[in-house]
Amino acid sequence: MKQSKVFIPTMKEVPASAEALSHRLLLKAGLIKQSTSGIYSYLPLATRVLNNIEAIIREEMERVDAVEILMPALQQSELWEESGRWSAYGPELMRLKDRNGREFALGPTHEEVVTSLVRDELKSYKQLPLTLFQIQSKFRDEKRPRFGLLRGREFIMKDAYSFHIDEASLDETYQQMYDAYDRIFKRVGLNARPVLADSGAIGGNHTHEFMALSEIGEDTIVYSKESDYAANIEKAEVVYTPNKKDEAPLELEKVETPDVQTAQELADFLNKPLDEITKSMVFNVDGEFILLLVRGHHEVNDVKLKAYFETDNIELASQDDIFNLLGAHPGSLGPITDKDIKVYADQSIQDLTNIVVGANEDGYHYLNANIDRDFKVEAFDDFRFILEGEPLADGSGEAHFAEGIEVGQVFKLGRKYSEAMNATVLNDQGKAQSLLMGCYGIGVSRTLSAIIEHHNDEQGIIWPKSVTPYDLHLIAINPKKEDQRELSEQLYEQLQQTYDVLYDDRKERAGVKFNDADLIGLPIRIVVGKRASESIVEVKRRDNGESEEVHSDDLLQYINDLYEQLN
Amino acid sequence: MKQSKVFIPTMKEVPASAEALSHRLLLKAGLIKQSTSGIYSYLPLATRVLNNIEAIIREEMERVDAVEILMPALQQSELWEESGRWSAYGPELMRLKDRNGREFALGPTHEEVVTSLVRDELKSYKQLPLTLFQIQSKFRDEKRPRFGLLRGREFIMKDAYSFHIDEASLDETYQQMYDAYDRIFKRVGLNARPVLADSGAIGGNHTHEFMALSEIGEDTIVYSKESDYAANIEKAEVVYTPNKKDEAPLELEKVETPDVQTAQELADFLNKPLDEITKSMVFNVDGEFILLLVRGHHEVNDVKLKAYFETDNIELASQDDIFNLLGAHPGSLGPITDKDIKVYADQSIQDLTNIVVGANEDGYHYLNANIDRDFKVEAFDDFRFILEGEPLADGSGEAHFAEGIEVGQVFKLGRKYSEAMNATVLNDQGKAQSLLMGCYGIGVSRTLSAIIEHHNDEQGIIWPKSVTPYDLHLIAINPKKEDQRELSEQLYEQLQQTYDVLYDDRKERAGVKFNDADLIGLPIRIVVGKRASESIVEVKRRDNGESEEVHSDDLLQYINDLYEQLN
C-alpha cells in the first residue's frame, strides 16, 4: 500500500497523561486516536495488527476444536436477572433502554447469552463437549480508564465457553485451551507466563492468568528464574520452614507506647526490628469477628483469608465495632483479651518468643507475650503476601517480582451459570444433569499493547513479523527524482508479489520519513536514495539496525533470506 | 472440522412469524438464533460465511486504496450535537449514560466519529484523497424489526468514508467504490443491481443503492430487461410522449357528485375510465400552499415533488387548511378557483381535453374543464410514480418491477458534516477549505440473507463456493462400521489438505444426516456408505443433484475437476 493513502498520524509529543510505554508508542506511531476517556479508534496500522492477532487466535482455536460464533452486544436484562448478575454487577455494567423501555446491558462478557444459546439446543451428553468462541468489542464502564488500551471502556476480546458432562472432559478442554494460549502468545511474540490466579471463594487451582511482563502492570507476578513457576501475588504460596530462636520466655510486661500508630512507629519507638513486632487486625468474617496476627513486615492477603474461610464475605471491622469489642483502636490491638474473639495467626508467628502485641488499651503494648501462655491461637496458616527473595513453593529458589499485564485467563466456571439458568442435558443414565462450563478470555486489544511493551526501543516500535502491519517498508527518499521513483515503483511491484509492502511515496523530507519508519517499526526497511541510478538500495533491519547495500537484481533473494532469519 | 464439534442446531419447523425465505432458511439450517426481537447470535456456519464475505470486502476495499480502521460503537453525544443529529435522529438512535452521567449514542453509522477523527490530523490537500473503512456491529432501534437479519436492531455493516479537496476527486472515488461494490456482490454470488436512488432534497444523481432481488423486499425496483437500467421506484423517471386526443372543447358543466370521495368512486359514478378523470391535492411547500393535479390512475411521488421544489419541507395540507383556503374538502377539490393558489400538474395532464375536476364545493365536480380556458397551470412536470409497462427513461423498453433488498449504498455527502464539524484542510492556495465527503455502506449481515434468498431450493440452502462455510461435506453413513469409519477418516485427512471439510461423524441416522446436509447446502457432498469396503464413495453436487460413484484413489482429482466447474 502506498503510504500516501494510509492514515498514519504520527506525533512528536504525546500528552503527559499517557503513562504506559505502549500507550505513548500507540499514540506516537499513529496507531490509535482517543475518542473520549477510555474509548479509542484503531487506525490503519493498529487494525492490521489486530487482524493478524485475530487470525492467529482463530487458527489456534480451530486446532482445539473451538468453533467461532458471534453473539450480540445488546443483552436483554432478563438473561442477567436469571444469573443474578443484573443486580450484582455494579456500575461497570453499561445499561440502556430500548424505545419500548426494555432494559439491556452492553455485553462486558457473554456467560448469560451463551448459556441461553445452548440450553435449548443441547439435549444429550452425546453432543458434548462443545466449545464456542467469538471475537468482539466488549464494554465495561471502568471507574478510571487508563494506560491507553490496557484499561479501556470499549475493548476487543476473544471469549470462549466450553460445555461438558463431567470434570474429566472439562479438565481436558481446560488443558487444551491452556496449551493453545501458550502457543498464541508465543506466536504473537509475547513472553506471557501462565500464572496461578485466585478463583475467588470457590477455591482450588481452577484458574490461570496469562501475564505479559511490562514496565507498567496492573498485577504483580511472583516468579522463579529457575523454573516455570509463576503466580499472581495474591495466590503465591508462602513456604513456612520453622525457625524459632532458642530464647527463654520472659515475664509479660505492659509498656506505654504513646502516639504510636503504625508497626514501623512501634518498632522505632521500641528500638526493635520491624519483623520482631506484630500487627493485630480485626476482620468481620461472615458476621463473626476474628483477630488476625501477622509480623510487622508482613501484609495480610485478603484472597488467602477468603480461601481459608471459604467465603467472599470478609472485610476489615470498622473502628467502632473494634472499640465496642476490645475497648481500643487499631494501633493498640492484640490477642490478649478475655473477650469472645478467636485469634488466627500467620504461620511465621510461631517463630517468635517474647512477642510484642497491642494491649487492647489505647497507647499501651505488651512485651514478652507468649503463645499458649498468654493467648491462644485458633489456627496458624498462610495469611500474608510473599516477600521478594523468600523461597518459592515449587522449591526452585527464591521469589522474584515483576509487573504484568493480564492478556488472557482460563477459568473453570463449574455449574454457576448452568444451574442458575437451568441448562441441562440428559446423561448416559437418561437423567437431566446441569452442564459443567469453562470460560477462556484473551484481551485482543490488550495483547496489542503488551506486544508493544515488549518490542520497542528509543526510536519506536519493533514489530515481530507474525503480527507486523506490513512486512517491508519501502522508502523513496525523493520520489520527485525520476530514477528514485522509477526504481521504487519497480521494486514495489516486485516485492508486493511476496510481501505486504508499505511504500513511502510521500513528498516529505528524508528525516521525516526515517523518523516515521523507526516509529512505525516494520521489520525491514528498503531505502531507495542517491544510488538508485546504479540500482543500489539500502536494506536495514529494524531490530538491530544492521544495514547493507544491495543491488536491485539481488534484492528479492536477499530479503527472502533476511526475512527467514527474523523473529 | 468434525460435525460433532460444530454447533448446527437445524430445525424441522420454524415459527410462523419468519416471513422471509432467508429468515426461514437461516433458522432451519441452524445458522442463527434469536436472542430477542431484532437481535441474533450468528452460529458457526453463519460466522464462517460472514468471515468469507468480509474477506472479499477487505480485498476489494484494498484494491481501491480504502484503508481499514475500527471506530468505537460508543459515541459521545457532543459529537452528535456538533452535527445536529443528536436531536434530529429520533428513537432509532440508541442512547445511554455512563457512570458519570455523560450521554452516548450506540453508533448506527459513523459520520461524526470519522469526521472528528480526521479533522485534527488532515492539514493539507496533499494528504487527500483518503478513504477509510471499517467492518463492525451497528445499532438501530427499529420500530418493527423483521425478516430476520434483514431488519435487525444490531447488525453488521461495512462503512467507508472518503475525503476530498474537489468534486473531481470525489467523483473518481465514488466511481471506484461503485465498481468495487459491483465486484463484491458478483463475487459473493449476488445479482445486486445498482439502482439510482433518491438523495433527498440535495438533488442530482448523487447516490446509488445496490439492490438484490428477492421474494420479500423492502423497496420496489424499476428495471429493464433489455439494458442495465435500474432505479428505485422513488427515483424512476417517467418518459412523457404527448398523446393528446383530437377532441373539441365542450362547455364547462358543474355536476352533483354526492358521496364521492375517491377517484375510483368518481370514475364509477360518472361511468368514465379512471385515467380520464383527475385528482387534485393540496401541499404545503415551505409554508406556501400549492395544488397538484394528477390523473386518476397515477400516484403522487413525494420524492420527485421535493426534488422539483428543492426542499425537504413538503407535506399534505391539513383538511382544515384546505377548507379555509378553498371552501371544500379533499374529494371535491380542483384547479378552478379565484383563490391565490398556484396549480402544478403532472405532465400527462396535458393529454386531456374536457377534464373532470373537483368544483371546490363539497359534492360537486366540473366536467369539460380545459387548461388555459378554465384554469392556469404554473408548470407541468414529472410528479408521479412510474407504472409497470411504461417506457423507461433509457429508451430500452418497458418498466418491470421487482422487490429488492438494499445490500449497499454509495452516497456523496458533500460538505454536510465537514462544515458542521469544521473539518478543513489548506488548499493549494493556502486557504482553509472544508472537506468534500463520500460514504459507502454494505450491509454485511443483510448480504448473508440476500445470498440465501438467491441460492436455495425446496431442500435448503445452496452456497456459492466463494462464501460457503465449508467446501465439502463428507458423510459417514454409519461411522460405527469400521470400513466406513476408516475410509471416512482417511479421506478427511486427505481432503483437508486442499479443502475446508465438514465431516459428519455423528451417530445419527442416514436420513437425518442427508436432510441436514441438504439444509446446510455445502457445494459437494461425499458419502461413505455400503461400498466403503470397495473404496467406492458417492459424490453429489448440491446445485443440480447429479451424483456419481468414485473410487477413493481417484477422488481428489475428481473433486478438483468438479470444484473448478462450480459457481
PDB file of N, CA and C in Angstrom, chain A residues 270-314:
ATOM      1  N   LEU A 270      10.237   1.250  70.103  1.00  0.00           N
ATOM      2  CA  LEU A 270      10.794   0.213  70.989  1.00  0.00           C
ATOM      3  C   LEU A 270      12.224  -0.143  70.608  1.00  0.00           C
ATOM      4  N   ASN A 271      12.684   0.456  69.502  1.00  0.00           N
ATOM      5  CA  ASN A 271      14.025   0.177  69.011  1.00  0.00           C
ATOM      6  C   ASN A 271      14.240  -1.320  68.736  1.00  0.00           C
ATOM      7  N   LYS A 272      13.238  -1.881  68.074  1.00  0.00           N
ATOM      8  CA  LYS A 272      13.315  -3.289  67.662  1.00  0.00           C
ATOM      9  C   LYS A 272      13.163  -3.363  66.141  1.00  0.00           C
ATOM     10  N   PRO A 273      13.680  -4.429  65.524  1.00  0.00           N
ATOM     11  CA  PRO A 273      13.441  -4.579  64.087  1.00  0.00           C
ATOM     12  C   PRO A 273      11.951  -4.797  63.813  1.00  0.00           C
ATOM     13  N   LEU A 274      11.502  -4.347  62.661  1.00  0.00           N
ATOM     14  CA  LEU A 274      10.087  -4.447  62.283  1.00  0.00           C
ATOM     15  C   LEU A 274       9.604  -5.887  62.322  1.00  0.00           C
ATOM     16  N   ASP A 275      10.434  -6.830  61.919  1.00  0.00           N
ATOM     17  CA  ASP A 275       9.969  -8.219  61.847  1.00  0.00           C
ATOM     18  C   ASP A 275       9.875  -8.890  63.216  1.00  0.00           C
ATOM     19  N   GLU A 276      10.321  -8.193  64.281  1.00  0.00           N
ATOM     20  CA  GLU A 276      10.178  -8.805  65.608  1.00  0.00           C
ATOM     21  C   GLU A 276       8.927  -8.348  66.348  1.00  0.00           C
ATOM     22  N   ILE A 277       8.245  -7.359  65.791  1.00  0.00           N
ATOM     23  CA  ILE A 277       6.981  -6.962  66.425  1.00  0.00           C
ATOM     24  C   ILE A 277       5.823  -7.530  65.599  1.00  0.00           C
ATOM     25  N   THR A 278       4.586  -7.313  66.051  1.00  0.00           N
ATOM     26  CA  THR A 278       3.424  -7.878  65.354  1.00  0.00           C
ATOM     27  C   THR A 278       2.366  -6.803  65.115  1.00  0.00           C
ATOM     28  N   LYS A 279       1.464  -7.138  64.204  1.00  0.00           N
ATOM     29  CA  LYS A 279       0.278  -6.302  63.967  1.00  0.00           C
ATOM     30  C   LYS A 279      -0.955  -7.171  64.211  1.00  0.00           C
ATOM     31  N   SER A 280      -1.946  -6.611  64.846  1.00  0.00           N
ATOM     32  CA  SER A 280      -3.216  -7.336  65.047  1.00  0.00           C
ATOM     33  C   SER A 280      -4.320  -6.616  64.282  1.00  0.00           C
ATOM     34  N   MET A 281      -5.081  -7.382  63.524  1.00  0.00           N
ATOM     35  CA  MET A 281      -6.172  -6.780  62.761  1.00  0.00           C
ATOM     36  C   MET A 281      -7.449  -7.558  63.008  1.00  0.00           C
ATOM     37  N   VAL A 282      -8.567  -6.820  63.043  1.00  0.00           N
ATOM     38  CA  VAL A 282      -9.854  -7.464  63.296  1.00  0.00           C
ATOM     39  C   VAL A 282     -10.668  -7.486  62.001  1.00  0.00           C
ATOM     40  N   PHE A 283     -11.121  -8.673  61.643  1.00  0.00           N
ATOM     41  CA  PHE A 283     -11.941  -8.842  60.432  1.00  0.00           C
ATOM     42  C   PHE A 283     -13.323  -9.328  60.794  1.00  0.00           C
ATOM     43  N   ASN A 284     -14.258  -8.934  59.951  1.00  0.00           N
ATOM     44  CA  ASN A 284     -15.615  -9.459  60.046  1.00  0.00           C
ATOM     45  C   ASN A 284     -15.748 -10.558  58.980  1.00  0.00           C
ATOM     46  N   VAL A 285     -15.835 -11.795  59.486  1.00  0.00           N
ATOM     47  CA  VAL A 285     -15.926 -12.949  58.582  1.00  0.00           C
ATOM     48  C   VAL A 285     -17.338 -13.500  58.655  1.00  0.00           C
ATOM     49  N   ASP A 286     -18.099 -13.255  57.620  1.00  0.00           N
ATOM     50  CA  ASP A 286     -19.485 -13.740  57.594  1.00  0.00           C
ATOM     51  C   ASP A 286     -20.238 -13.348  58.864  1.00  0.00           C
ATOM     52  N   GLY A 287     -19.984 -12.138  59.393  1.00  0.00           N
ATOM     53  CA  GLY A 287     -20.716 -11.658  60.557  1.00  0.00           C
ATOM     54  C   GLY A 287     -20.056 -11.961  61.893  1.00  0.00           C
ATOM     55  N   GLU A 288     -18.977 -12.722  61.863  1.00  0.00           N
ATOM     56  CA  GLU A 288     -18.280 -13.034  63.127  1.00  0.00           C
ATOM     57  C   GLU A 288     -16.909 -12.355  63.117  1.00  0.00           C
ATOM     58  N   PHE A 289     -16.536 -11.770  64.275  1.00  0.00           N
ATOM     59  CA  PHE A 289     -15.243 -11.086  64.310  1.00  0.00           C
ATOM     60  C   PHE A 289     -14.121 -12.058  64.632  1.00  0.00           C
ATOM     61  N   ILE A 290     -12.986 -11.881  63.972  1.00  0.00           N
ATOM     62  CA  ILE A 290     -11.782 -12.646  64.317  1.00  0.00           C
ATOM     63  C   ILE A 290     -10.628 -11.659  64.408  1.00  0.00           C
ATOM     64  N   LEU A 291      -9.591 -12.040  65.154  1.00  0.00           N
ATOM     65  CA  LEU A 291      -8.393 -11.219  65.223  1.00  0.00           C
ATOM     66  C   LEU A 291      -7.278 -11.967  64.526  1.00  0.00           C
ATOM     67  N   LEU A 292      -6.581 -11.256  63.649  1.00  0.00           N
ATOM     68  CA  LEU A 292      -5.513 -11.888  62.878  1.00  0.00           C
ATOM     69  C   LEU A 292      -4.185 -11.234  63.234  1.00  0.00           C
ATOM     70  N   LEU A 293      -3.214 -12.081  63.503  1.00  0.00           N
ATOM     71  CA  LEU A 293      -1.900 -11.621  63.943  1.00  0.00           C
ATOM     72  C   LEU A 293      -0.882 -11.914  62.845  1.00  0.00           C
ATOM     73  N   VAL A 294      -0.183 -10.866  62.397  1.00  0.00           N
ATOM     74  CA  VAL A 294       0.919 -11.084  61.446  1.00  0.00           C
ATOM     75  C   VAL A 294       2.131 -10.317  61.938  1.00  0.00           C
ATOM     76  N   ARG A 295       3.300 -10.640  61.402  1.00  0.00           N
ATOM     77  CA  ARG A 295       4.506  -9.938  61.827  1.00  0.00           C
ATOM     78  C   ARG A 295       4.570  -8.551  61.189  1.00  0.00           C
ATOM     79  N   GLY A 296       5.370  -7.690  61.804  1.00  0.00           N
ATOM     80  CA  GLY A 296       5.387  -6.269  61.423  1.00  0.00           C
ATOM     81  C   GLY A 296       5.703  -6.009  59.963  1.00  0.00           C
ATOM     82  N   HIS A 297       6.530  -6.844  59.367  1.00  0.00           N
ATOM     83  CA  HIS A 297       6.950  -6.578  57.972  1.00  0.00           C
ATOM     84  C   HIS A 297       6.092  -7.324  56.963  1.00  0.00           C
ATOM     85  N   HIS A 298       5.053  -7.989  57.434  1.00  0.00           N
ATOM     86  CA  HIS A 298       4.187  -8.746  56.518  1.00  0.00           C
ATOM     87  C   HIS A 298       2.880  -8.005  56.257  1.00  0.00           C
ATOM     88  N   GLU A 299       2.288  -8.288  55.078  1.00  0.00           N
ATOM     89  CA  GLU A 299       0.987  -7.685  54.757  1.00  0.00           C
ATOM     90  C   GLU A 299      -0.056  -8.780  54.603  1.00  0.00           C
ATOM     91  N   VAL A 300      -1.225  -8.524  55.176  1.00  0.00           N
ATOM     92  CA  VAL A 300      -2.310  -9.509  55.091  1.00  0.00           C
ATOM     93  C   VAL A 300      -2.798  -9.611  53.651  1.00  0.00           C
ATOM     94  N   ASN A 301      -3.039 -10.838  53.219  1.00  0.00           N
ATOM     95  CA  ASN A 301      -3.532 -11.118  51.877  1.00  0.00           C
ATOM     96  C   ASN A 301      -4.990 -11.566  51.972  1.00  0.00           C
ATOM     97  N   ASP A 302      -5.878 -10.662  51.611  1.00  0.00           N
ATOM     98  CA  ASP A 302      -7.331 -10.917  51.689  1.00  0.00           C
ATOM     99  C   ASP A 302      -7.734 -12.191  50.983  1.00  0.00           C
ATOM    100  N   VAL A 303      -7.101 -12.388  49.837  1.00  0.00           N
ATOM    101  CA  VAL A 303      -7.515 -13.503  48.993  1.00  0.00           C
ATOM    102  C   VAL A 303      -7.263 -14.819  49.705  1.00  0.00           C
ATOM    103  N   LYS A 304      -6.133 -14.895  50.383  1.00  0.00           N
ATOM    104  CA  LYS A 304      -5.842 -16.123  51.134  1.00  0.00           C
ATOM    105  C   LYS A 304      -6.804 -16.282  52.312  1.00  0.00           C
ATOM    106  N   LEU A 305      -7.143 -15.167  52.933  1.00  0.00           N
ATOM    107  CA  LEU A 305      -8.093 -15.184  54.041  1.00  0.00           C
ATOM    108  C   LEU A 305      -9.447 -15.725  53.559  1.00  0.00           C
ATOM    109  N   LYS A 306      -9.870 -15.229  52.396  1.00  0.00           N
ATOM    110  CA  LYS A 306     -11.162 -15.667  51.844  1.00  0.00           C
ATOM    111  C   LYS A 306     -11.121 -17.154  51.503  1.00  0.00           C
ATOM    112  N   ALA A 307      -9.995 -17.586  50.938  1.00  0.00           N
ATOM    113  CA  ALA A 307      -9.876 -19.005  50.595  1.00  0.00           C
ATOM    114  C   ALA A 307      -9.905 -19.852  51.874  1.00  0.00           C
ATOM    115  N   TYR A 308      -9.202 -19.363  52.903  1.00  0.00           N
ATOM    116  CA  TYR A 308      -9.146 -20.126  54.160  1.00  0.00           C
ATOM    117  C   TYR A 308     -10.537 -20.284  54.768  1.00  0.00           C
ATOM    118  N   PHE A 309     -11.262 -19.175  54.819  1.00  0.00           N
ATOM    119  CA  PHE A 309     -12.589 -19.206  55.446  1.00  0.00           C
ATOM    120  C   PHE A 309     -13.698 -19.589  54.461  1.00  0.00           C
ATOM    121  N   GLU A 310     -13.308 -19.827  53.209  1.00  0.00           N
ATOM    122  CA  GLU A 310     -14.258 -20.245  52.174  1.00  0.00           C
ATOM    123  C   GLU A 310     -15.452 -19.317  52.069  1.00  0.00           C
ATOM    124  N   THR A 311     -15.176 -18.031  52.025  1.00  0.00           N
ATOM    125  CA  THR A 311     -16.250 -17.053  51.825  1.00  0.00           C
ATOM    126  C   THR A 311     -15.678 -15.803  51.171  1.00  0.00           C
ATOM    127  N   ASP A 312     -16.515 -15.136  50.402  1.00  0.00           N
ATOM    128  CA  ASP A 312     -16.120 -13.848  49.832  1.00  0.00           C
ATOM    129  C   ASP A 312     -16.448 -12.713  50.774  1.00  0.00           C
ATOM    130  N   ASN A 313     -17.212 -13.036  51.822  1.00  0.00           N
ATOM    131  CA  ASN A 313     -17.796 -12.021  52.675  1.00  0.00           C
ATOM    132  C   ASN A 313     -16.874 -11.721  53.865  1.00  0.00           C
ATOM    133  N   ILE A 314     -15.726 -11.112  53.566  1.00  0.00           N
ATOM    134  CA  ILE A 314     -14.755 -10.769  54.609  1.00  0.00           C
ATOM    135  C   ILE A 314     -14.362  -9.318  54.443  1.00  0.00           C
TER     136      ILE A 314
END
